[in-house]
Amino acid sequence: MTAETDLRTTPLDGLHRELGARMVPFAGWAMPVQYPMGILGEHRHCRAAAALFDVSHMGQVVIRGEEAAERFETLVPGNLKALGEGRARYTMLTNDEGGIIDDLIVTRTSDGLYVVVNAGRRDVDIPRIREALEPDCKVEELTDRALLALQGPAAVRVLERLAPAVADLAFMQSGTFDLSGVTCRVSRLGYTGEDGFEISVPADRATKLARTLLSAEEVEPAGLGARDSLRLEAGLCLYGHDIDETTTPIEADLAWAVGKRRLAEGGFPGHAVIAEQVRSGAPRKLVGIRPEGRAPVREGSPIENDEGTEIGRVTSGGFGPTVGAPVAMGYVSTGEVAPGTSLQLRQRGKSMPAEIVSLPFVPHNYKR
Amino acid sequence: MPVYYTPEHEWVAVEGDRATIGITDHAQEQLGDVVFVELPEVGKKVSKGDDCAVVESVKAASDVFAPISGEVVEANEALADSPGMVNEDAEKGAWFYKLRIGNPAELEELMDRDAYDAHLATLD
């Protein structure tokens, strides 16, 4: 147990407390789990208008060097050589068993790559990246920048008031923009299933920018609670829960993030395992699950088929405010993965009927 | 009608041999938005300290322990369709269940409002 005093704070810490956030420890950081509006309200507001999240706990890394993309490909199954400048891609660091060390977003910049990694994995990822790329490339962790996520259908309307050109970005595009006199990296992506932006801003200008964004009537602050329910409804994996070092991208239904050329050529950790799973199928798959009734089913609950045989476990589960019902994800044995398959979830000694459904639970609303 | 409280933030309102049980306003505030309440079945006999109900917020599930022993005589079915009532009216309309009191002496171990308020003051 980490004492609260040992927690790292983001540049927006004072603002969170001023806004009445409930702060919780998360991956070694003091983070807002919710504001006075509450998780349900924040979630719904994000889907209806726009929500501002502080995601400064995530690791931001800049890799400089002509060969940055090519060299980074030795760590991930994503096709980065084909990534044009200003384009972002979701990929993952893999281990020799094909397991996922972390999932991350890689953006091609004018002089290399800009990478955002999970807070809880930065201490694993960054040494791994350094070891593979230095000294030919320069790997720099940006510790003096905050990261804000402005998410929701109204996000573009709000942000284009500060920089009209952000409206021209498409989903998974990124660039540098002047926001109220501050040069920021703005990327049109997020973790909610909604249109929106992530904004990398110098730490000492972050609170002012956050205040400006929050002053728009469309925007409310939202915490980690809503971030989790939004991403779950969007069918997006949470590292350490839905994916980890024992799950492969194929099992996690992330085969779309494995480049065709990469699959054919290899040259990344775990290629043999991943290629074999693409050929012959994975032993299990991550699926969407809709429990019947209103009771949320939580992570760790055993999943049984109709014969009562355990076929997997729930990896994320909760109440989907937009769905208006409980939603979950979990791994099930291949062969029992088709949407419509009925399941039993065991929780608190009871069997609860459920059904496999296609992901996402709520359609993505990206700007294509 | 005397009302008693537990350190686990339940309230117990006593009327004759019946006790109505719910969670306190402080408890609902800590939980955040309640999305589901699992209530005990009528006829169930519970002992003080048993897991008796579950309240689920968006984030997590929390057990609600039986503050006293007895037999469940009624459960608040309205919470099944409107779990959010717990956030709005925790100490009255959003009661969880009613017990036929098994051992009235157990009530003496509970707190009155002043003692509970003093307990709350020690928390933050």
Short mmCIF file of C-alpha atoms in Angstrom, two decimals:
data_model
loop_
_atom_site.label_atom_id
_atom_site.label_comp_id
_atom_site.label_asym_id
_atom_site.label_seq_id
_atom_site.Cartn_x
_atom_site.Cartn_y
_atom_site.Cartn_z
CA MET A 1 0.00 0.00 0.00
CA THR A 2 1.45 3.33 -1.02
CA ALA A 3 0.94 6.18 1.40
CA GLU A 4 -0.85 9.09 -0.17
CA THR A 5 2.20 11.28 0.42
CA ASP A 6 4.27 9.04 -1.88
CA LEU A 7 1.94 9.60 -4.80
CA ARG A 8 3.03 11.66 -7.77
CA THR A 9 0.79 14.53 -8.73
CA THR A 10 0.04 15.90 -12.17
CA PRO A 11 0.37 19.58 -13.07
CA LEU A 12 -3.43 19.83 -12.71
CA ASP A 13 -3.53 18.58 -9.11
CA GLY A 14 -4.50 21.93 -7.62
CA LEU A 15 -7.25 22.40 -10.20
CA HIS A 16 -8.72 18.96 -9.47
CA ARG A 17 -8.95 19.76 -5.77
CA GLU A 18 -10.42 23.18 -6.50
CA LEU A 19 -13.08 21.52 -8.67
CA GLY A 20 -14.01 19.20 -5.80
CA ALA A 21 -12.59 16.00 -7.29
CA ARG A 22 -12.36 12.86 -5.24
CA MET A 23 -8.71 11.89 -5.57
CA VAL A 24 -7.57 8.26 -5.56
CA PRO A 25 -4.24 6.51 -5.99
CA PHE A 26 -3.81 5.11 -9.50
CA ALA A 27 -0.56 3.55 -10.75
CA GLY A 28 1.39 5.62 -8.23
CA TRP A 29 -0.37 8.87 -9.06
CA ALA A 30 -3.00 10.89 -7.23
CA MET A 31 -5.77 11.11 -9.81
CA PRO A 32 -9.38 12.35 -9.84
CA VAL A 33 -11.81 9.41 -9.94
CA GLN A 34 -14.80 11.72 -10.15
CA TYR A 35 -15.92 15.31 -9.70
CA PRO A 36 -19.11 16.45 -7.95
CA MET A 37 -21.18 15.65 -11.07
CA GLY A 38 -20.53 11.94 -10.47
CA ILE A 39 -19.42 9.15 -12.79
CA LEU A 40 -22.83 8.63 -14.44
CA GLY A 41 -23.23 12.31 -15.15
CA GLU A 42 -19.66 12.73 -16.42
CA HIS A 43 -20.03 9.67 -18.65
CA ARG A 44 -23.29 10.91 -20.16
CA HIS A 45 -21.93 14.41 -20.56
CA CYS A 46 -18.98 13.05 -22.54
CA ARG A 47 -21.30 11.18 -24.92
CA ALA A 48 -23.64 14.17 -25.27
CA ALA A 49 -21.23 17.14 -25.32
CA ALA A 50 -17.60 17.11 -24.16
CA ALA A 51 -15.58 16.05 -21.13
CA LEU A 52 -12.08 17.07 -20.11
CA PHE A 53 -9.84 14.39 -18.60
CA ASP A 54 -6.39 14.82 -17.08
CA VAL A 55 -4.29 11.96 -18.42
CA SER A 56 -0.94 13.46 -17.50
CA HIS A 57 -0.06 10.29 -15.60
CA MET A 58 0.54 8.60 -18.95
CA GLY A 59 4.09 8.50 -20.21
CA GLN A 60 5.00 10.73 -23.14
CA VAL A 61 8.14 9.77 -25.00
CA VAL A 62 9.84 11.43 -27.95
CA ILE A 63 12.15 9.37 -30.13
CA ARG A 64 14.38 11.30 -32.49
CA GLY A 65 16.35 9.83 -35.32
CA GLU A 66 15.99 9.06 -38.99
CA GLU A 67 15.57 5.37 -38.32
CA ALA A 68 13.15 5.80 -35.40
CA ALA A 69 10.15 4.16 -37.05
CA GLU A 70 12.15 1.32 -38.54
CA ARG A 71 13.91 0.64 -35.25
CA PHE A 72 10.71 0.87 -33.21
CA GLU A 73 9.29 -1.86 -35.43
CA THR A 74 11.69 -4.29 -33.71
CA LEU A 75 9.54 -3.88 -30.58
CA VAL A 76 5.99 -3.88 -31.94
CA PRO A 77 3.90 -5.71 -34.58
CA GLY A 78 2.54 -2.47 -36.03
CA ASN A 79 3.43 -1.22 -39.48
CA LEU A 80 5.24 1.98 -38.60
CA LYS A 81 7.36 2.39 -41.72
CA ALA A 82 4.16 3.06 -43.65
CA LEU A 83 3.05 5.65 -41.10
CA GLY A 84 3.06 9.10 -42.66
CA GLU A 85 4.08 12.19 -40.76
CA GLY A 86 1.27 13.38 -38.50
CA ARG A 87 -0.35 9.95 -38.42
CA ALA A 88 -0.92 8.02 -35.20
CA ARG A 89 -1.24 4.28 -34.78
CA TYR A 90 -2.30 1.97 -31.97
CA THR A 91 0.19 -0.82 -31.37
CA MET A 92 1.72 -2.82 -28.54
CA LEU A 93 5.09 -3.81 -27.13
CA THR A 94 5.21 -7.61 -27.27
CA ASN A 95 7.32 -10.15 -25.44
CA ASP A 96 8.90 -13.32 -26.86
CA GLU A 97 5.74 -15.31 -26.04
CA GLY A 98 3.59 -12.90 -28.01
CA GLY A 99 2.21 -11.40 -24.80
CA ILE A 100 1.54 -7.69 -24.50
CA ILE A 101 4.01 -5.68 -22.40
CA ASP A 102 1.97 -2.54 -22.98
CA ASP A 103 -0.36 -1.00 -25.52
CA LEU A 104 0.51 2.42 -26.83
CA ILE A 105 -0.09 5.08 -29.44
CA VAL A 106 2.78 5.91 -31.79
CA THR A 107 2.72 9.10 -33.84
CA ARG A 108 5.13 9.89 -36.66
CA THR A 109 6.58 13.36 -36.23
CA SER A 110 8.84 15.46 -38.45
CA ASP A 111 11.96 14.09 -36.77
CA GLY A 112 10.93 10.74 -35.35
CA LEU A 113 8.14 9.36 -33.15
CA TYR A 114 5.97 10.56 -30.31
CA VAL A 115 4.80 7.70 -28.12
CA VAL A 116 2.22 7.65 -25.30
CA VAL A 117 2.38 4.71 -22.89
CA ASN A 118 0.32 3.62 -19.87
CA ALA A 119 1.18 5.18 -16.50
CA GLY A 120 1.64 1.82 -14.82
CA ARG A 121 4.03 0.59 -17.52
CA ARG A 122 6.29 3.55 -18.17
CA ASP A 123 9.00 2.11 -15.93
CA VAL A 124 8.96 -1.11 -17.96
CA ASP A 125 8.46 0.40 -21.41
CA ILE A 126 10.96 3.21 -21.42
CA PRO A 127 14.05 1.15 -20.47
CA ARG A 128 12.97 -1.41 -23.07
CA ILE A 129 12.67 1.26 -25.74
CA ARG A 130 16.01 2.80 -24.77
CA GLU A 131 17.75 -0.55 -24.86
CA ALA A 132 16.51 -1.28 -28.36
CA LEU A 133 16.95 2.18 -29.90
CA GLU A 134 19.81 3.96 -28.18
CA PRO A 135 22.29 5.27 -29.05
CA ASP A 136 21.26 5.49 -32.71
CA CYS A 137 18.03 7.22 -31.77
CA LYS A 138 17.55 9.68 -28.94
CA VAL A 139 14.83 8.58 -26.50
CA GLU A 140 13.50 11.31 -24.26
CA GLU A 141 10.73 11.02 -21.70
CA LEU A 142 8.75 14.25 -21.57
CA THR A 143 8.39 14.84 -17.85
CA ASP A 144 7.62 18.54 -18.23
CA ARG A 145 4.38 18.13 -20.17
CA ALA A 146 0.80 17.47 -19.16
CA LEU A 147 -1.66 15.50 -21.28
CA LEU A 148 -5.31 16.54 -21.50
CA ALA A 149 -8.05 14.59 -23.25
CA LEU A 150 -11.00 16.57 -24.55
CA GLN A 151 -13.55 13.97 -25.61
CA GLY A 152 -17.07 14.03 -26.95
CA PRO A 153 -19.06 15.17 -29.98
CA ALA A 154 -18.66 18.85 -29.01
CA ALA A 155 -14.88 18.58 -28.49
CA VAL A 156 -14.08 19.83 -31.98
CA ARG A 157 -16.43 22.80 -31.63
CA VAL A 158 -14.68 23.81 -28.41
CA LEU A 159 -11.12 23.30 -29.57
CA GLU A 160 -11.52 24.97 -32.94
CA ARG A 161 -12.38 28.21 -31.14
CA LEU A 162 -8.73 28.19 -30.01
CA ALA A 163 -7.25 26.77 -33.21
CA PRO A 164 -9.62 26.48 -36.20
CA ALA A 165 -7.23 24.14 -38.02
CA VAL A 166 -7.75 21.29 -35.52
CA ALA A 167 -11.09 20.67 -37.23
CA ASP A 168 -9.17 19.48 -40.30
CA LEU A 169 -7.53 16.64 -38.41
CA ALA A 170 -9.08 13.24 -39.06
CA PHE A 171 -9.23 10.41 -36.54
CA MET A 172 -5.68 9.27 -35.69
CA GLN A 173 -4.08 12.41 -37.10
CA SER A 174 -1.83 14.66 -35.07
CA GLY A 175 -0.04 17.98 -35.38
CA THR A 176 1.29 20.96 -33.46
CA PHE A 177 -1.06 23.88 -32.93
CA ASP A 178 -0.99 27.18 -31.14
CA LEU A 179 -3.62 27.06 -28.39
CA SER A 180 -3.97 30.47 -26.68
CA GLY A 181 -0.33 31.26 -27.35
CA VAL A 182 1.03 27.86 -26.31
CA THR A 183 2.42 25.36 -28.78
CA CYS A 184 0.72 22.03 -28.13
CA ARG A 185 0.66 18.65 -29.84
CA VAL A 186 -2.97 17.92 -30.66
CA SER A 187 -3.98 14.41 -31.72
CA ARG A 188 -7.49 13.46 -32.80
CA LEU A 189 -7.97 10.26 -30.82
CA GLY A 190 -8.90 9.10 -27.37
CA TYR A 191 -10.16 6.37 -25.11
CA THR A 192 -13.90 6.95 -24.99
CA GLY A 193 -15.18 5.86 -28.41
CA GLU A 194 -16.11 9.48 -29.09
CA ASP A 195 -14.57 12.06 -31.36
CA GLY A 196 -12.03 14.06 -29.45
CA PHE A 197 -8.47 15.17 -28.92
CA GLU A 198 -5.49 14.53 -26.72
CA ILE A 199 -3.46 17.65 -26.07
CA SER A 200 0.16 17.53 -24.95
CA VAL A 201 0.88 20.85 -23.29
CA PRO A 202 3.84 22.24 -21.30
CA ALA A 203 3.24 21.50 -17.61
CA ASP A 204 3.40 25.14 -16.55
CA ARG A 205 0.68 26.11 -19.05
CA ALA A 206 -1.60 23.13 -18.47
CA THR A 207 -3.85 24.54 -15.76
CA LYS A 208 -4.52 27.69 -17.75
CA LEU A 209 -5.40 25.68 -20.85
CA ALA A 210 -7.64 23.37 -18.80
CA ARG A 211 -9.45 26.38 -17.34
CA THR A 212 -9.96 27.82 -20.80
CA LEU A 213 -11.42 24.53 -22.05
CA LEU A 214 -13.60 24.14 -18.94
CA SER A 215 -14.95 27.66 -19.41
CA ALA A 216 -16.73 26.47 -22.57
CA GLU A 217 -20.32 25.66 -21.69
CA GLU A 218 -20.06 22.31 -23.52
CA VAL A 219 -17.25 21.03 -21.28
CA GLU A 220 -17.35 19.37 -17.86
CA PRO A 221 -14.41 17.77 -16.08
CA ALA A 222 -14.47 13.96 -15.91
CA GLY A 223 -12.39 11.53 -13.89
CA LEU A 224 -10.98 8.05 -14.15
CA GLY A 225 -14.35 6.50 -13.25
CA ALA A 226 -16.05 7.84 -16.35
CA ARG A 227 -12.93 7.16 -18.42
CA ASP A 228 -13.25 3.49 -17.46
CA SER A 229 -16.97 3.16 -18.14
CA LEU A 230 -16.61 5.03 -21.45
CA ARG A 231 -13.74 2.87 -22.71
CA LEU A 232 -15.53 -0.32 -21.64
CA GLU A 233 -18.66 0.62 -23.59
CA ALA A 234 -16.37 1.41 -26.53
CA GLY A 235 -14.87 -2.10 -26.25
CA LEU A 236 -11.36 -0.73 -25.67
CA CYS A 237 -8.89 -2.81 -23.69
CA LEU A 238 -7.51 -1.70 -20.32
CA TYR A 239 -3.92 -2.78 -19.74
CA GLY A 240 -3.46 -5.03 -16.72
CA HIS A 241 -7.08 -6.15 -16.97
CA ASP A 242 -8.09 -7.12 -20.52
CA ILE A 243 -4.53 -7.45 -21.79
CA ASP A 244 -1.23 -8.25 -20.14
CA GLU A 245 1.98 -10.19 -20.69
CA THR A 246 0.03 -13.46 -20.93
CA THR A 247 -2.45 -12.36 -23.59
CA THR A 248 -1.51 -12.04 -27.25
CA PRO A 249 -2.88 -9.43 -29.64
CA ILE A 250 -4.72 -12.22 -31.47
CA GLU A 251 -6.40 -13.47 -28.29
CA ALA A 252 -7.28 -9.88 -27.40
CA ASP A 253 -8.98 -9.44 -30.81
CA LEU A 254 -6.37 -6.86 -31.77
CA ALA A 255 -5.27 -8.68 -34.94
CA TRP A 256 -6.20 -5.52 -36.88
CA ALA A 257 -3.24 -3.83 -35.17
CA VAL A 258 -0.79 -6.45 -36.49
CA GLY A 259 0.50 -5.23 -39.83
CA LYS A 260 0.20 -7.61 -42.79
CA ARG A 261 3.79 -6.99 -43.81
CA ARG A 262 4.91 -7.43 -40.20
CA LEU A 263 3.08 -10.72 -39.93
CA ALA A 264 4.75 -11.97 -43.10
CA GLU A 265 8.23 -10.64 -42.36
CA GLY A 266 8.39 -10.91 -38.57
CA GLY A 267 11.16 -9.03 -36.79
CA PHE A 268 9.30 -8.28 -33.56
CA PRO A 269 9.16 -10.21 -30.27
CA GLY A 270 6.67 -13.09 -30.23
CA HIS A 271 6.22 -13.13 -34.01
CA ALA A 272 6.32 -16.94 -34.15
CA VAL A 273 3.52 -17.31 -31.58
CA ILE A 274 1.39 -14.57 -33.11
CA ALA A 275 1.84 -15.87 -36.67
CA GLU A 276 0.92 -19.39 -35.55
CA GLN A 277 -2.23 -18.08 -33.83
CA VAL A 278 -3.19 -16.20 -36.99
CA ARG A 279 -2.74 -19.44 -38.99
CA SER A 280 -4.31 -21.95 -36.61
CA GLY A 281 -6.41 -19.83 -34.31
CA ALA A 282 -5.87 -18.68 -30.74
CA PRO A 283 -6.94 -20.87 -27.82
CA ARG A 284 -9.15 -18.10 -26.46
CA LYS A 285 -10.63 -14.78 -27.51
CA LEU A 286 -11.65 -11.60 -25.81
CA VAL A 287 -15.39 -11.06 -26.33
CA GLY A 288 -18.10 -8.64 -25.31
CA ILE A 289 -20.58 -9.94 -22.74
CA ARG A 290 -24.03 -8.67 -21.82
CA PRO A 291 -25.22 -9.97 -18.46
CA GLU A 292 -29.01 -10.29 -18.21
CA GLY A 293 -30.77 -8.12 -15.68
CA ARG A 294 -29.23 -5.14 -13.96
CA ALA A 295 -26.46 -6.56 -11.77
CA PRO A 296 -22.97 -5.58 -12.94
CA VAL A 297 -20.56 -8.49 -13.19
CA ARG A 298 -17.05 -7.67 -12.08
CA GLU A 299 -13.54 -8.58 -13.13
CA GLY A 300 -12.53 -12.10 -12.10
CA SER A 301 -15.96 -13.70 -12.31
CA PRO A 302 -15.74 -17.17 -13.87
CA ILE A 303 -17.48 -17.63 -17.24
CA GLU A 304 -19.22 -20.97 -17.81
CA ASN A 305 -20.87 -22.42 -20.88
CA ASP A 306 -24.38 -23.84 -20.68
CA GLU A 307 -22.97 -27.22 -19.61
CA GLY A 308 -21.45 -25.56 -16.54
CA THR A 309 -17.84 -25.90 -17.73
CA GLU A 310 -15.62 -22.93 -16.95
CA ILE A 311 -14.45 -21.44 -20.25
CA GLY A 312 -12.87 -18.20 -19.09
CA ARG A 313 -12.99 -15.18 -16.82
CA VAL A 314 -14.40 -11.68 -16.92
CA THR A 315 -11.57 -9.16 -17.34
CA SER A 316 -13.59 -5.93 -17.21
CA GLY A 317 -17.13 -5.50 -16.01
CA GLY A 318 -19.38 -2.75 -14.85
CA PHE A 319 -22.46 -0.77 -15.57
CA GLY A 320 -22.67 0.88 -18.98
CA PRO A 321 -24.41 4.23 -18.43
CA THR A 322 -25.13 4.75 -22.14
CA VAL A 323 -26.18 1.13 -22.67
CA GLY A 324 -28.28 1.43 -19.51
CA ALA A 325 -27.29 -2.06 -18.46
CA PRO A 326 -24.31 -4.03 -17.25
CA VAL A 327 -21.54 -4.71 -19.77
CA ALA A 328 -18.40 -6.83 -19.55
CA MET A 329 -15.50 -8.25 -21.50
CA GLY A 330 -13.71 -11.50 -20.90
CA TYR A 331 -11.79 -14.34 -22.46
CA VAL A 332 -13.61 -17.48 -23.58
CA SER A 333 -12.32 -20.62 -25.22
CA THR A 334 -12.31 -20.43 -28.99
CA GLY A 335 -15.32 -22.29 -30.31
CA GLU A 336 -17.61 -20.55 -27.84
CA VAL A 337 -17.01 -17.02 -29.10
CA ALA A 338 -19.88 -16.42 -31.55
CA PRO A 339 -22.21 -13.51 -30.75
CA GLY A 340 -25.45 -14.91 -29.38
CA THR A 341 -23.72 -17.72 -27.46
CA SER A 342 -25.30 -18.00 -24.03
CA LEU A 343 -23.10 -18.09 -20.95
CA GLN A 344 -23.37 -18.23 -17.19
CA LEU A 345 -21.33 -15.85 -15.08
CA ARG A 346 -20.59 -16.86 -11.51
CA GLN A 347 -20.59 -14.10 -8.96
CA ARG A 348 -21.17 -14.23 -5.20
CA GLY A 349 -22.09 -17.90 -5.45
CA LYS A 350 -24.82 -17.29 -8.01
CA SER A 351 -25.07 -18.09 -11.69
CA MET A 352 -26.10 -15.16 -13.82
CA PRO A 353 -27.19 -15.68 -17.43
CA ALA A 354 -25.35 -13.67 -20.05
CA GLU A 355 -24.76 -13.56 -23.79
CA ILE A 356 -21.76 -12.95 -26.02
CA VAL A 357 -22.22 -9.80 -28.10
CA SER A 358 -20.19 -7.98 -30.72
CA LEU A 359 -18.00 -5.13 -29.53
CA PRO A 360 -18.28 -2.20 -29.12
CA PHE A 361 -21.35 -1.88 -26.91
CA VAL A 362 -21.77 1.71 -28.06
CA PRO A 363 -20.86 2.56 -31.67
CA HIS A 364 -17.68 4.55 -32.13
CA ASN A 365 -18.19 8.13 -33.15
CA TYR A 366 -14.84 8.92 -34.76
CA LYS A 367 -14.15 11.62 -37.35
CA ARG A 368 -13.03 9.52 -40.32
CA MET B 1 -39.26 5.79 16.22
CA PRO B 2 -35.69 5.23 17.42
CA VAL B 3 -33.00 5.05 14.74
CA TYR B 4 -29.66 3.39 15.32
CA TYR B 5 -26.45 3.46 13.29
CA THR B 6 -23.47 1.20 12.71
CA PRO B 7 -19.82 2.12 12.11
CA GLU B 8 -20.30 0.52 8.65
CA HIS B 9 -22.81 3.29 7.81
CA GLU B 10 -26.09 1.43 8.04
CA TRP B 11 -29.16 2.77 9.77
CA VAL B 12 -31.75 0.71 11.66
CA ALA B 13 -35.16 2.25 12.36
CA VAL B 14 -37.10 0.31 14.97
CA GLU B 15 -40.89 0.13 15.24
CA GLY B 16 -42.18 -2.53 17.62
CA ASP B 17 -40.59 -5.85 16.67
CA ARG B 18 -39.70 -4.62 13.15
CA ALA B 19 -36.49 -2.96 12.00
CA THR B 20 -36.10 -1.10 8.71
CA ILE B 21 -32.52 -1.10 7.42
CA GLY B 22 -30.70 1.05 4.92
CA ILE B 23 -27.39 2.79 4.32
CA THR B 24 -26.61 6.30 5.47
CA ASP B 25 -26.27 9.41 3.40
CA HIS B 26 -22.55 9.35 4.10
CA ALA B 27 -22.37 5.82 2.67
CA GLN B 28 -24.16 6.72 -0.55
CA GLU B 29 -21.93 9.74 -0.96
CA GLN B 30 -18.84 7.59 -0.64
CA LEU B 31 -20.19 5.00 -3.08
CA GLY B 32 -21.12 7.45 -5.78
CA ASP B 33 -23.83 6.67 -8.33
CA VAL B 34 -25.61 3.48 -7.30
CA VAL B 35 -26.58 1.30 -10.27
CA PHE B 36 -27.76 -1.91 -8.61
CA VAL B 37 -28.87 -3.17 -5.22
CA GLU B 38 -29.06 -6.88 -4.42
CA LEU B 39 -31.50 -7.48 -1.57
CA PRO B 40 -32.05 -10.52 0.65
CA GLU B 41 -35.01 -12.79 0.01
CA VAL B 42 -38.05 -12.54 2.22
CA GLY B 43 -37.97 -15.32 4.83
CA LYS B 44 -34.18 -15.39 5.03
CA LYS B 45 -32.83 -15.60 8.57
CA VAL B 46 -29.76 -13.47 9.09
CA SER B 47 -27.29 -13.14 11.93
CA LYS B 48 -25.65 -9.91 12.90
CA GLY B 49 -22.62 -9.37 10.65
CA ASP B 50 -23.81 -11.61 7.79
CA ASP B 51 -23.50 -10.35 4.21
CA CYS B 52 -27.08 -9.43 3.62
CA ALA B 53 -27.20 -7.09 0.63
CA VAL B 54 -24.88 -5.78 -2.04
CA VAL B 55 -24.83 -2.25 -3.34
CA GLU B 56 -23.10 -1.64 -6.66
CA SER B 57 -21.89 1.72 -7.81
CA VAL B 58 -20.49 2.32 -11.28
CA LYS B 59 -17.05 1.57 -9.89
CA ALA B 60 -17.43 -1.26 -7.41
CA ALA B 61 -19.57 -3.63 -5.38
CA SER B 62 -19.89 -3.21 -1.61
CA ASP B 63 -21.35 -5.68 0.86
CA VAL B 64 -23.96 -4.50 3.28
CA PHE B 65 -23.82 -6.44 6.54
CA ALA B 66 -26.80 -7.28 8.71
CA PRO B 67 -26.56 -4.81 11.62
CA ILE B 68 -28.70 -7.06 13.81
CA SER B 69 -30.07 -10.61 13.66
CA GLY B 70 -33.57 -11.43 12.51
CA GLU B 71 -35.79 -12.68 9.71
CA VAL B 72 -36.25 -10.71 6.50
CA VAL B 73 -39.93 -9.78 6.17
CA GLU B 74 -39.81 -7.31 3.30
CA ALA B 75 -37.35 -6.02 0.70
CA ASN B 76 -37.62 -2.66 -1.04
CA GLU B 77 -38.52 -3.81 -4.55
CA ALA B 78 -38.55 -0.22 -5.80
CA LEU B 79 -34.73 -0.28 -5.68
CA ALA B 80 -34.63 -2.93 -8.40
CA ASP B 81 -35.90 -0.48 -11.01
CA SER B 82 -34.61 2.70 -9.41
CA PRO B 83 -31.28 2.01 -7.70
CA GLY B 84 -30.47 5.72 -8.06
CA MET B 85 -32.99 6.36 -5.24
CA VAL B 86 -30.18 5.35 -2.90
CA ASN B 87 -28.30 8.50 -3.87
CA GLU B 88 -31.33 10.71 -3.48
CA ASP B 89 -33.09 9.39 -0.42
CA ALA B 90 -30.72 7.02 1.38
CA GLU B 91 -32.02 7.51 4.90
CA LYS B 92 -35.73 7.23 4.12
CA GLY B 93 -37.33 6.12 0.84
CA ALA B 94 -34.37 4.03 -0.27
CA TRP B 95 -34.51 1.61 2.67
CA PHE B 96 -33.13 -1.83 1.77
CA TYR B 97 -35.10 -4.41 3.80
CA LYS B 98 -37.11 -4.99 6.96
CA LEU B 99 -36.36 -7.54 9.65
CA ARG B 100 -38.42 -9.15 12.40
CA ILE B 101 -35.95 -8.42 15.18
CA GLY B 102 -34.34 -11.60 16.50
CA ASN B 103 -32.52 -10.25 19.51
CA PRO B 104 -33.48 -6.76 20.73
CA ALA B 105 -30.42 -6.69 22.99
CA GLU B 106 -28.25 -6.28 19.88
CA LEU B 107 -29.75 -2.83 19.34
CA GLU B 108 -28.00 -1.62 22.46
CA GLU B 109 -24.65 -2.20 20.77
CA LEU B 110 -25.51 0.25 17.99
CA MET B 111 -24.96 4.01 17.96
CA ASP B 112 -27.51 6.78 18.25
CA ARG B 113 -27.36 9.75 15.84
CA ASP B 114 -25.06 11.81 18.04
CA ALA B 115 -22.61 8.95 18.42
CA TYR B 116 -22.73 8.27 14.68
CA ASP B 117 -22.11 11.93 13.86
CA ALA B 118 -19.16 11.87 16.23
CA HIS B 119 -17.94 8.75 14.43
CA LEU B 120 -18.24 10.51 11.05
CA ALA B 121 -16.24 13.43 12.40
CA THR B 122 -13.34 11.07 13.12
CA LEU B 123 -13.26 9.85 9.51
CA ASP B 124 -12.01 12.60 7.16
#
